PDB file of C-alpha atoms in Angstrom:
ATOM      1  CA  MET U  18    -221.604  -7.434 -51.792  1.00 66.00           C
ATOM      2  CA  ILE U  19    -221.159  -9.891 -48.959  1.00 73.00           C
ATOM      3  CA  PHE U  20    -221.659 -12.846 -51.298  1.00 79.00           C
ATOM      4  CA  GLY U  21    -218.860 -11.561 -53.534  1.00 81.00           C
ATOM      5  CA  GLU U  22    -216.581 -11.031 -50.544  1.00 85.00           C
ATOM      6  CA  MET U  23    -217.250 -14.478 -49.092  1.00 86.00           C
ATOM      7  CA  ILE U  24    -216.829 -16.557 -52.260  1.00 87.00           C
ATOM      8  CA  THR U  25    -213.569 -14.778 -53.150  1.00 89.00           C
ATOM      9  CA  GLY U  26    -211.788 -15.719 -49.940  1.00 90.00           C
ATOM     10  CA  GLY U  27    -213.618 -13.946 -47.125  1.00 91.00           C
ATOM     11  CA  HIS U  28    -215.269 -17.146 -45.920  1.00 91.00           C
ATOM     12  CA  TYR U  29    -212.014 -19.112 -45.840  1.00 93.00           C
ATOM     13  CA  LEU U  30    -210.278 -16.344 -43.895  1.00 93.00           C
ATOM     14  CA  GLU U  31    -212.963 -16.816 -41.258  1.00 91.00           C
ATOM     15  CA  VAL U  32    -212.551 -20.616 -41.307  1.00 92.00           C
ATOM     16  CA  LEU U  33    -208.812 -20.245 -40.629  1.00 93.00           C
ATOM     17  CA  ARG U  34    -209.520 -17.702 -37.902  1.00 93.00           C
ATOM     18  CA  LEU U  35    -212.023 -20.008 -36.206  1.00 92.00           C
ATOM     19  CA  GLY U  36    -209.519 -22.853 -36.330  1.00 91.00           C
ATOM     20  CA  LYS U  37    -206.944 -20.627 -34.661  1.00 91.00           C
ATOM     21  CA  GLN U  38    -209.374 -19.341 -32.038  1.00 90.00           C
ATOM     22  CA  MET U  39    -210.519 -22.819 -30.967  1.00 90.00           C
ATOM     23  CA  THR U  40    -206.967 -23.906 -30.171  1.00 85.00           C
ATOM     24  CA  THR U  41    -206.411 -24.478 -26.448  1.00 76.00           C
ATOM     25  CA  GLY U  42    -203.261 -24.645 -24.357  1.00 73.00           C
ATOM     26  CA  ARG U  43    -200.492 -22.224 -23.495  1.00 68.00           C
ATOM     27  CA  ALA U  44    -198.091 -23.517 -26.134  1.00 71.00           C
ATOM     28  CA  LYS U  45    -197.823 -21.823 -29.511  1.00 73.00           C
ATOM     29  CA  SER U  46    -200.956 -22.435 -31.570  1.00 79.00           C
ATOM     30  CA  PRO U  47    -200.832 -24.083 -35.030  1.00 86.00           C
ATOM     31  CA  SER U  48    -199.763 -21.859 -37.900  1.00 90.00           C
ATOM     32  CA  TYR U  49    -202.278 -20.816 -40.544  1.00 92.00           C
ATOM     33  CA  MET U  50    -200.437 -23.005 -43.043  1.00 93.00           C
ATOM     34  CA  SER U  51    -200.719 -26.083 -40.828  1.00 93.00           C
ATOM     35  CA  LEU U  52    -204.430 -25.390 -40.304  1.00 92.00           C
ATOM     36  CA  HIS U  53    -204.818 -25.037 -44.062  1.00 94.00           C
ATOM     37  CA  HIS U  54    -203.075 -28.362 -44.691  1.00 94.00           C
ATOM     38  CA  SER U  55    -205.232 -30.019 -42.024  1.00 92.00           C
ATOM     39  CA  PHE U  56    -208.485 -28.787 -43.566  1.00 92.00           C
ATOM     40  CA  VAL U  57    -207.354 -29.707 -47.095  1.00 93.00           C
ATOM     41  CA  SER U  58    -206.325 -33.218 -45.987  1.00 93.00           C
ATOM     42  CA  GLU U  59    -209.856 -33.801 -44.674  1.00 90.00           C
ATOM     43  CA  THR U  60    -211.971 -32.587 -47.593  1.00 89.00           C
ATOM     44  CA  GLY U  61    -209.651 -31.425 -50.398  1.00 93.00           C
ATOM     45  CA  PHE U  62    -208.955 -27.805 -51.369  1.00 94.00           C
ATOM     46  CA  PHE U  63    -212.457 -26.924 -52.548  1.00 92.00           C
ATOM     47  CA  GLY U  64    -214.051 -28.555 -49.508  1.00 92.00           C
ATOM     48  CA  ALA U  65    -211.665 -26.694 -47.199  1.00 92.00           C
ATOM     49  CA  PHE U  66    -212.084 -23.355 -48.978  1.00 93.00           C
ATOM     50  CA  TYR U  67    -215.864 -23.509 -48.583  1.00 91.00           C
ATOM     51  CA  ARG U  68    -216.013 -25.474 -45.321  1.00 91.00           C
ATOM     52  CA  GLY U  69    -219.250 -24.602 -43.562  1.00 88.00           C
ATOM     53  CA  PHE U  70    -220.269 -22.280 -46.407  1.00 86.00           C
ATOM     54  CA  LEU U  71    -223.274 -24.280 -47.600  1.00 81.00           C
ATOM     55  CA  PRO U  72    -225.690 -23.300 -46.315  1.00 82.00           C
ATOM     56  CA  TRP U  73    -224.534 -21.582 -43.091  1.00 76.00           C
ATOM     57  CA  GLY U  74    -222.000 -19.223 -44.613  1.00 79.00           C
ATOM     58  CA  LEU U  75    -224.280 -18.606 -47.593  1.00 79.00           C
ATOM     59  CA  LEU U  76    -227.153 -17.680 -45.296  1.00 81.00           C
ATOM     60  CA  GLN U  77    -224.795 -15.348 -43.460  1.00 75.00           C
ATOM     61  CA  CYS U  78    -224.460 -13.422 -46.701  1.00 75.00           C
ATOM     62  CA  LEU U  79    -227.765 -11.936 -45.603  1.00 76.00           C
ATOM     63  CA  LYS U  80    -226.093 -10.580 -42.460  1.00 68.00           C
ATOM     64  CA  GLY U  81    -225.341  -7.339 -44.266  1.00 67.00           C
ATOM     65  CA  MET U  82    -229.052  -6.648 -44.646  1.00 73.00           C
ATOM     66  CA  PRO U  83    -229.770  -5.896 -40.967  1.00 73.00           C
ATOM     67  CA  VAL U  84    -226.573  -3.860 -40.734  1.00 74.00           C
ATOM     68  CA  LEU U  85    -227.168  -1.770 -43.851  1.00 75.00           C
ATOM     69  CA  PHE U  86    -230.937  -1.445 -43.339  1.00 82.00           C
ATOM     70  CA  VAL U  87    -230.824  -0.634 -39.615  1.00 87.00           C
ATOM     71  CA  GLN U  88    -227.712   1.515 -40.004  1.00 83.00           C
ATOM     72  CA  ASN U  89    -229.121   3.565 -42.888  1.00 83.00           C
ATOM     73  CA  GLU U  90    -232.590   3.836 -41.337  1.00 88.00           C
ATOM     74  CA  THR U  91    -231.130   4.885 -37.968  1.00 91.00           C
ATOM     75  CA  MET U  92    -228.882   7.412 -39.671  1.00 90.00           C
ATOM     76  CA  TYR U  93    -231.869   8.849 -41.584  1.00 88.00           C
ATOM     77  CA  GLN U  94    -234.045   9.075 -38.460  1.00 92.00           C
ATOM     78  CA  LEU U  95    -231.288  10.688 -36.400  1.00 93.00           C
ATOM     79  CA  GLN U  96    -230.782  13.328 -39.091  1.00 92.00           C
ATOM     80  CA  ALA U  97    -234.449  13.894 -39.988  1.00 92.00           C
ATOM     81  CA  ARG U  98    -236.053  13.709 -36.550  1.00 92.00           C
ATOM     82  CA  ALA U  99    -233.270  14.419 -34.052  1.00 92.00           C
ATOM     83  CA  GLY U 100    -231.408  16.947 -36.160  1.00 93.00           C
ATOM     84  CA  TRP U 101    -228.045  15.224 -35.798  1.00 94.00           C
ATOM     85  CA  SER U 102    -225.211  16.016 -38.188  1.00 91.00           C
ATOM     86  CA  SER U 103    -224.506  13.556 -40.999  1.00 85.00           C
ATOM     87  CA  SER U 104    -221.147  12.560 -39.522  1.00 82.00           C
ATOM     88  CA  THR U 105    -222.449  11.945 -35.976  1.00 88.00           C
ATOM     89  CA  ALA U 106    -225.510  10.071 -37.218  1.00 89.00           C
ATOM     90  CA  GLU U 107    -223.390   7.793 -39.436  1.00 82.00           C
ATOM     91  CA  LYS U 108    -221.038   6.893 -36.575  1.00 82.00           C
ATOM     92  CA  THR U 109    -223.826   6.241 -34.046  1.00 89.00           C
ATOM     93  CA  SER U 110    -225.928   4.223 -36.471  1.00 89.00           C
ATOM     94  CA  GLY U 111    -223.033   1.798 -36.946  1.00 84.00           C
ATOM     95  CA  PHE U 112    -223.326   0.682 -33.304  1.00 89.00           C
ATOM     96  CA  VAL U 113    -227.080   0.115 -33.644  1.00 90.00           C
ATOM     97  CA  GLY U 114    -226.707  -1.795 -36.918  1.00 88.00           C
ATOM     98  CA  GLY U 115    -224.058  -4.067 -35.417  1.00 87.00           C
ATOM     99  CA  ALA U 116    -226.273  -5.025 -32.472  1.00 89.00           C
ATOM    100  CA  ALA U 117    -229.137  -5.842 -34.845  1.00 88.00           C
ATOM    101  CA  GLN U 118    -226.840  -8.036 -36.916  1.00 88.00           C
ATOM    102  CA  ALA U 119    -225.857 -10.140 -33.870  1.00 90.00           C
ATOM    103  CA  VAL U 120    -229.433 -11.353 -33.336  1.00 90.00           C
ATOM    104  CA  PHE U 121    -229.586 -12.602 -36.922  1.00 89.00           C
ATOM    105  CA  VAL U 122    -226.090 -14.064 -37.140  1.00 89.00           C
ATOM    106  CA  CYS U 123    -225.757 -15.885 -33.795  1.00 92.00           C
ATOM    107  CA  PRO U 124    -227.628 -19.154 -34.649  1.00 92.00           C
ATOM    108  CA  LEU U 125    -225.884 -19.479 -38.023  1.00 90.00           C
ATOM    109  CA  GLN U 126    -222.495 -18.796 -36.464  1.00 92.00           C
ATOM    110  CA  LYS U 127    -223.117 -21.437 -33.793  1.00 93.00           C
ATOM    111  CA  ILE U 128    -223.701 -24.144 -36.395  1.00 92.00           C
ATOM    112  CA  LYS U 129    -220.833 -22.940 -38.586  1.00 90.00           C
ATOM    113  CA  VAL U 130    -218.422 -23.107 -35.634  1.00 92.00           C
ATOM    114  CA  SER U 131    -219.567 -26.683 -34.962  1.00 91.00           C
ATOM    115  CA  VAL U 132    -219.015 -27.609 -38.624  1.00 91.00           C
ATOM    116  CA  VAL U 133    -215.534 -26.071 -38.706  1.00 91.00           C
ATOM    117  CA  ALA U 134    -214.572 -27.697 -35.399  1.00 90.00           C
ATOM    118  CA  CYS U 135    -215.831 -31.226 -36.092  1.00 90.00           C
ATOM    119  CA  PRO U 136    -214.988 -33.164 -39.306  1.00 87.00           C
ATOM    120  CA  THR U 137    -217.917 -35.557 -38.772  1.00 89.00           C
ATOM    121  CA  THR U 138    -220.395 -32.698 -38.446  1.00 90.00           C
ATOM    122  CA  ASN U 139    -218.880 -31.134 -41.556  1.00 88.00           C
ATOM    123  CA  LEU U 140    -219.752 -34.278 -43.539  1.00 87.00           C
ATOM    124  CA  LEU U 141    -223.414 -34.255 -42.494  1.00 89.00           C
ATOM    125  CA  PRO U 142    -226.154 -32.750 -44.688  1.00 89.00           C
ATOM    126  CA  PRO U 143    -227.056 -29.231 -43.494  1.00 87.00           C
ATOM    127  CA  LEU U 144    -230.349 -30.106 -41.796  1.00 88.00           C
ATOM    128  CA  MET U 145    -228.796 -33.104 -40.038  1.00 93.00           C
ATOM    129  CA  ALA U 146    -225.908 -30.941 -38.815  1.00 91.00           C
ATOM    130  CA  CYS U 147    -228.403 -28.430 -37.423  1.00 92.00           C
ATOM    131  CA  GLU U 148    -230.449 -31.239 -35.862  1.00 94.00           C
ATOM    132  CA  GLN U 149    -227.336 -32.725 -34.265  1.00 93.00           C
ATOM    133  CA  VAL U 150    -226.364 -29.404 -32.651  1.00 92.00           C
ATOM    134  CA  ILE U 151    -229.884 -28.874 -31.290  1.00 94.00           C
ATOM    135  CA  LYS U 152    -230.188 -32.497 -30.116  1.00 93.00           C
ATOM    136  CA  THR U 153    -226.819 -32.363 -28.352  1.00 92.00           C
ATOM    137  CA  TYR U 154    -226.990 -28.930 -26.755  1.00 91.00           C
ATOM    138  CA  GLY U 155    -230.657 -27.893 -26.923  1.00 92.00           C
ATOM    139  CA  LEU U 156    -232.496 -25.284 -28.980  1.00 93.00           C
ATOM    140  CA  GLY U 157    -231.291 -22.450 -26.765  1.00 92.00           C
ATOM    141  CA  ALA U 158    -227.706 -23.334 -27.681  1.00 92.00           C
ATOM    142  CA  LEU U 159    -228.225 -21.588 -31.017  1.00 94.00           C
ATOM    143  CA  TYR U 160    -227.884 -18.364 -29.068  1.00 94.00           C
ATOM    144  CA  ASP U 161    -224.772 -19.325 -27.132  1.00 95.00           C
ATOM    145  CA  GLY U 162    -222.573 -16.256 -26.909  1.00 94.00           C
ATOM    146  CA  ILE U 163    -225.332 -13.779 -27.822  1.00 95.00           C
ATOM    147  CA  VAL U 164    -224.311 -11.259 -25.119  1.00 93.00           C
ATOM    148  CA  PRO U 165    -220.649 -10.940 -26.153  1.00 95.00           C
ATOM    149  CA  MET U 166    -221.734 -11.126 -29.801  1.00 95.00           C
ATOM    150  CA  MET U 167    -224.037  -8.119 -29.422  1.00 93.00           C
ATOM    151  CA  MET U 168    -221.246  -6.269 -27.616  1.00 93.00           C
ATOM    152  CA  ARG U 169    -218.685  -7.184 -30.252  1.00 93.00           C
ATOM    153  CA  ARG U 170    -220.879  -6.549 -33.307  1.00 90.00           C
ATOM    154  CA  SER U 171    -222.014  -3.204 -31.933  1.00 92.00           C
ATOM    155  CA  LEU U 172    -218.465  -2.050 -31.153  1.00 93.00           C
ATOM    156  CA  ASP U 173    -217.141  -3.615 -34.349  1.00 91.00           C
ATOM    157  CA  TRP U 174    -219.521  -1.833 -36.703  1.00 84.00           C
ATOM    158  CA  GLY U 175    -219.366   1.353 -34.669  1.00 86.00           C
ATOM    159  CA  ILE U 176    -215.591   1.428 -35.105  1.00 92.00           C
ATOM    160  CA  ARG U 177    -215.841   0.474 -38.785  1.00 89.00           C
ATOM    161  CA  PHE U 178    -218.228   3.276 -39.669  1.00 84.00           C
ATOM    162  CA  THR U 179    -216.562   5.821 -37.368  1.00 89.00           C
ATOM    163  CA  VAL U 180    -213.049   5.284 -38.760  1.00 94.00           C
ATOM    164  CA  SER U 181    -214.252   4.881 -42.362  1.00 92.00           C
ATOM    165  CA  SER U 182    -216.298   8.075 -41.998  1.00 89.00           C
ATOM    166  CA  GLU U 183    -213.302  10.005 -40.637  1.00 93.00           C
ATOM    167  CA  VAL U 184    -211.046   8.765 -43.450  1.00 95.00           C
ATOM    168  CA  LYS U 185    -213.764   9.719 -45.938  1.00 93.00           C
ATOM    169  CA  ARG U 186    -214.056  13.188 -44.407  1.00 92.00           C
ATOM    170  CA  TYR U 187    -210.278  13.656 -44.604  1.00 94.00           C
ATOM    171  CA  MET U 188    -210.191  12.608 -48.261  1.00 95.00           C
ATOM    172  CA  LEU U 189    -213.055  14.966 -49.112  1.00 94.00           C
ATOM    173  CA  GLU U 190    -211.246  17.851 -47.384  1.00 93.00           C
ATOM    174  CA  CYS U 191    -208.143  17.108 -49.464  1.00 93.00           C
ATOM    175  CA  LYS U 192    -210.276  17.213 -52.627  1.00 92.00           C
ATOM    176  CA  ARG U 193    -211.859  20.474 -51.494  1.00 91.00           C
ATOM    177  CA  GLU U 194    -208.474  22.074 -50.920  1.00 91.00           C
ATOM    178  CA  ALA U 195    -207.355  20.899 -54.352  1.00 89.00           C
ATOM    179  CA  ASN U 196    -210.537  22.327 -55.942  1.00 88.00           C
ATOM    180  CA  LYS U 197    -211.632  18.881 -57.121  1.00 87.00           C
ATOM    181  CA  GLU U 198    -215.098  17.353 -57.202  1.00 85.00           C
ATOM    182  CA  GLU U 199    -216.177  16.595 -53.633  1.00 82.00           C
ATOM    183  CA  LYS U 200    -217.170  13.014 -54.352  1.00 86.00           C
ATOM    184  CA  LEU U 201    -215.216   9.823 -53.751  1.00 90.00           C
ATOM    185  CA  ALA U 202    -214.819   7.187 -56.430  1.00 89.00           C
ATOM    186  CA  MET U 203    -215.370   3.514 -55.640  1.00 89.00           C
ATOM    187  CA  HIS U 204    -211.658   2.787 -55.188  1.00 91.00           C
ATOM    188  CA  GLU U 205    -211.409   5.675 -52.713  1.00 93.00           C
ATOM    189  CA  LEU U 206    -214.399   4.373 -50.744  1.00 93.00           C
ATOM    190  CA  ILE U 207    -212.771   0.927 -50.765  1.00 93.00           C
ATOM    191  CA  ALA U 208    -209.659   2.511 -49.225  1.00 95.00           C
ATOM    192  CA  CYS U 209    -211.829   4.078 -46.494  1.00 94.00           C
ATOM    193  CA  GLY U 210    -213.359   0.665 -45.812  1.00 93.00           C
ATOM    194  CA  LEU U 211    -209.968  -1.046 -45.637  1.00 96.00           C
ATOM    195  CA  VAL U 212    -208.789   1.330 -42.914  1.00 96.00           C
ATOM    196  CA  GLY U 213    -212.051   1.177 -40.954  1.00 95.00           C
ATOM    197  CA  GLY U 214    -212.161  -2.622 -41.178  1.00 95.00           C
ATOM    198  CA  ALA U 215    -208.570  -2.993 -39.987  1.00 97.00           C
ATOM    199  CA  PHE U 216    -209.224  -0.799 -36.936  1.00 96.00           C
ATOM    200  CA  SER U 217    -212.339  -2.794 -36.037  1.00 95.00           C
ATOM    201  CA  ALA U 218    -210.105  -5.818 -35.356  1.00 96.00           C
ATOM    202  CA  LEU U 219    -209.519  -4.205 -31.949  1.00 96.00           C
ATOM    203  CA  THR U 220    -212.668  -6.077 -30.871  1.00 95.00           C
ATOM    204  CA  HIS U 221    -210.921  -9.414 -31.528  1.00 96.00           C
ATOM    205  CA  PRO U 222    -210.608 -10.456 -27.841  1.00 96.00           C
ATOM    206  CA  ILE U 223    -214.410 -10.357 -27.558  1.00 96.00           C
ATOM    207  CA  ASP U 224    -214.662 -12.372 -30.783  1.00 95.00           C
ATOM    208  CA  ASN U 225    -212.480 -15.065 -29.211  1.00 96.00           C
ATOM    209  CA  VAL U 226    -214.874 -15.217 -26.260  1.00 96.00           C
ATOM    210  CA  ILE U 227    -217.770 -15.715 -28.701  1.00 95.00           C
ATOM    211  CA  THR U 228    -216.014 -18.557 -30.520  1.00 95.00           C
ATOM    212  CA  ASN U 229    -215.159 -20.268 -27.250  1.00 94.00           C
ATOM    213  CA  SER U 230    -218.789 -19.876 -26.153  1.00 95.00           C
ATOM    214  CA  GLN U 231    -219.992 -21.603 -29.308  1.00 94.00           C
ATOM    215  CA  LYS U 232    -217.374 -24.300 -29.890  1.00 93.00           C
ATOM    216  CA  PRO U 233    -218.250 -27.938 -29.083  1.00 90.00           C
ATOM    217  CA  MET U 234    -218.053 -28.648 -25.356  1.00 90.00           C
ATOM    218  CA  PRO U 235    -219.572 -31.377 -23.148  1.00 87.00           C
ATOM    219  CA  PRO U 236    -223.364 -30.969 -22.815  1.00 84.00           C
ATOM    220  CA  GLY U 237    -224.210 -28.947 -19.737  1.00 87.00           C
ATOM    221  CA  ALA U 238    -220.928 -27.022 -19.732  1.00 91.00           C
ATOM    222  CA  ALA U 239    -221.362 -23.407 -18.606  1.00 92.00           C
ATOM    223  CA  ARG U 240    -221.354 -21.034 -21.586  1.00 93.00           C
ATOM    224  CA  ASP U 241    -222.157 -17.741 -19.905  1.00 93.00           C
ATOM    225  CA  LEU U 242    -219.715 -14.863 -20.397  1.00 93.00           C
ATOM    226  CA  ILE U 243    -217.942 -15.092 -17.026  1.00 95.00           C
ATOM    227  CA  SER U 244    -217.587 -18.895 -17.091  1.00 96.00           C
ATOM    228  CA  VAL U 245    -216.186 -18.903 -20.624  1.00 95.00           C
ATOM    229  CA  VAL U 246    -213.643 -16.167 -19.825  1.00 96.00           C
ATOM    230  CA  LYS U 247    -212.494 -18.080 -16.724  1.00 96.00           C
ATOM    231  CA  LEU U 248    -212.128 -21.293 -18.739  1.00 95.00           C
ATOM    232  CA  MET U 249    -210.146 -19.506 -21.446  1.00 95.00           C
ATOM    233  CA  MET U 250    -207.757 -18.070 -18.858  1.00 95.00           C
ATOM    234  CA  LYS U 251    -207.366 -21.469 -17.200  1.00 94.00           C
ATOM    235  CA  GLU U 252    -206.680 -23.312 -20.456  1.00 92.00           C
ATOM    236  CA  SER U 253    -204.558 -20.816 -22.380  1.00 92.00           C
ATOM    237  CA  GLY U 254    -203.905 -17.680 -20.348  1.00 93.00           C
ATOM    238  CA  THR U 255    -203.968 -14.340 -22.143  1.00 93.00           C
ATOM    239  CA  LYS U 256    -203.092 -16.049 -25.449  1.00 92.00           C
ATOM    240  CA  ALA U 257    -206.706 -17.203 -25.621  1.00 93.00           C
ATOM    241  CA  PHE U 258    -207.790 -13.615 -26.332  1.00 95.00           C
ATOM    242  CA  THR U 259    -205.272 -12.800 -29.074  1.00 94.00           C
ATOM    243  CA  ARG U 260    -205.160 -15.964 -31.196  1.00 94.00           C
ATOM    244  CA  GLY U 261    -206.126 -15.267 -34.783  1.00 94.00           C
ATOM    245  CA  PHE U 262    -205.597 -11.501 -34.462  1.00 96.00           C
ATOM    246  CA  ALA U 263    -203.446 -11.162 -37.600  1.00 94.00           C
ATOM    247  CA  ILE U 264    -205.940 -12.843 -39.903  1.00 95.00           C
ATOM    248  CA  LYS U 265    -208.765 -10.920 -38.219  1.00 95.00           C
ATOM    249  CA  ILE U 266    -207.211  -7.655 -39.418  1.00 96.00           C
ATOM    250  CA  VAL U 267    -207.036  -8.969 -42.989  1.00 96.00           C
ATOM    251  CA  ASP U 268    -210.556 -10.456 -42.828  1.00 94.00           C
ATOM    252  CA  ASN U 269    -212.205  -7.309 -41.432  1.00 94.00           C
ATOM    253  CA  ALA U 270    -210.380  -4.981 -43.818  1.00 95.00           C
ATOM    254  CA  TYR U 271    -211.349  -7.108 -46.823  1.00 94.00           C
ATOM    255  CA  HIS U 272    -214.973  -7.368 -45.677  1.00 90.00           C
ATOM    256  CA  MET U 273    -215.339  -3.631 -45.017  1.00 91.00           C
ATOM    257  CA  ALA U 274    -213.760  -2.786 -48.373  1.00 91.00           C
ATOM    258  CA  TRP U 275    -216.685  -4.549 -50.020  1.00 89.00           C
ATOM    259  CA  MET U 276    -219.306  -3.148 -47.638  1.00 82.00           C
ATOM    260  CA  TYR U 277    -218.195   0.496 -47.537  1.00 86.00           C
ATOM    261  CA  GLY U 278    -216.800   0.665 -51.055  1.00 83.00           C
ATOM    262  CA  VAL U 279    -218.979  -1.451 -53.335  1.00 82.00           C
ATOM    263  CA  GLY U 280    -221.936  -1.372 -50.921  1.00 78.00           C
ATOM    264  CA  THR U 281    -222.118   2.431 -50.721  1.00 78.00           C
ATOM    265  CA  VAL U 282    -222.026   2.812 -54.499  1.00 77.00           C
ATOM    266  CA  VAL U 283    -224.727   0.166 -55.024  1.00 78.00           C
ATOM    267  CA  TYR U 284    -226.926   1.604 -52.254  1.00 74.00           C
ATOM    268  CA  ASP U 285    -226.684   5.151 -53.649  1.00 77.00           C
ATOM    269  CA  TYR U 286    -227.472   3.880 -57.157  1.00 76.00           C
ATOM    270  CA  MET U 287    -230.534   1.929 -55.973  1.00 79.00           C
ATOM    271  CA  ARG U 288    -231.796   4.862 -53.897  1.00 74.00           C
ATOM    272  CA  SER U 289    -231.537   7.256 -56.841  1.00 78.00           C
ATOM    273  CA  ALA U 290    -233.135   4.676 -59.184  1.00 80.00           C
ATOM    274  CA  PHE U 291    -236.115   4.211 -56.853  1.00 79.00           C
ATOM    275  CA  ALA U 292    -236.451   7.978 -56.406  1.00 77.00           C
ATOM    276  CA  GLN U 293    -236.634   8.485 -60.181  1.00 77.00           C
ATOM    277  CA  GLY U 294    -238.977   5.521 -60.681  1.00 62.00           C
TER     278      GLY U 294
END
């Protein structure tokens, strides 16, 4: 699901967002079109569209596994062992799944941010790019921004599943009142995901802190949460926390449409297939 989302534009939406987020200064940041032209001028359209995708973005396609596995397993355990309702368990499990995803994603995101930010790093072979980041900033730098990332991913996925679940519940109630089958089709689940994904963009200020924690800075520069927030305020004021918000809404909605729509259908099919086998 994530692979399909990323190769059809999801990855490039993130590249444009990262470019916007790494802008400093209190003046108006570059437009998405100017960022697009800048990336295309460096590597051509195809190179810009998949900038940082191989292998860092491709490996991040696996990021859905900890979310879906941990989220579904947590939801099952909360229902089976704690006796929670399906709705409450689904909402709570989204927070847990998001935190688990952060641990997996953080090193890959660090290198991808470096590739997007620096044209010379972008031209290096993947292993050399990784080696350069580690050599410059140290091995521990792969987990720069892990604290805000765990906060953001947890809140992000909690909001996604909570809102998507509520929209799903509302749509099922409408079907029940209309005496229709109480089951949502894929396009209806996609609609639930679009709404949930759009609402999760409320965590965007934290996402900007993460990007600024991971972007290239002089070796030895403080990257802890408080220091990064202070630097952002000093360089750009409150604009530092809202840059890229518009494209974040589009990116999150598109991503969640795949995850909650296509992903739910595929997961249910695989579960029933394994149960029968």
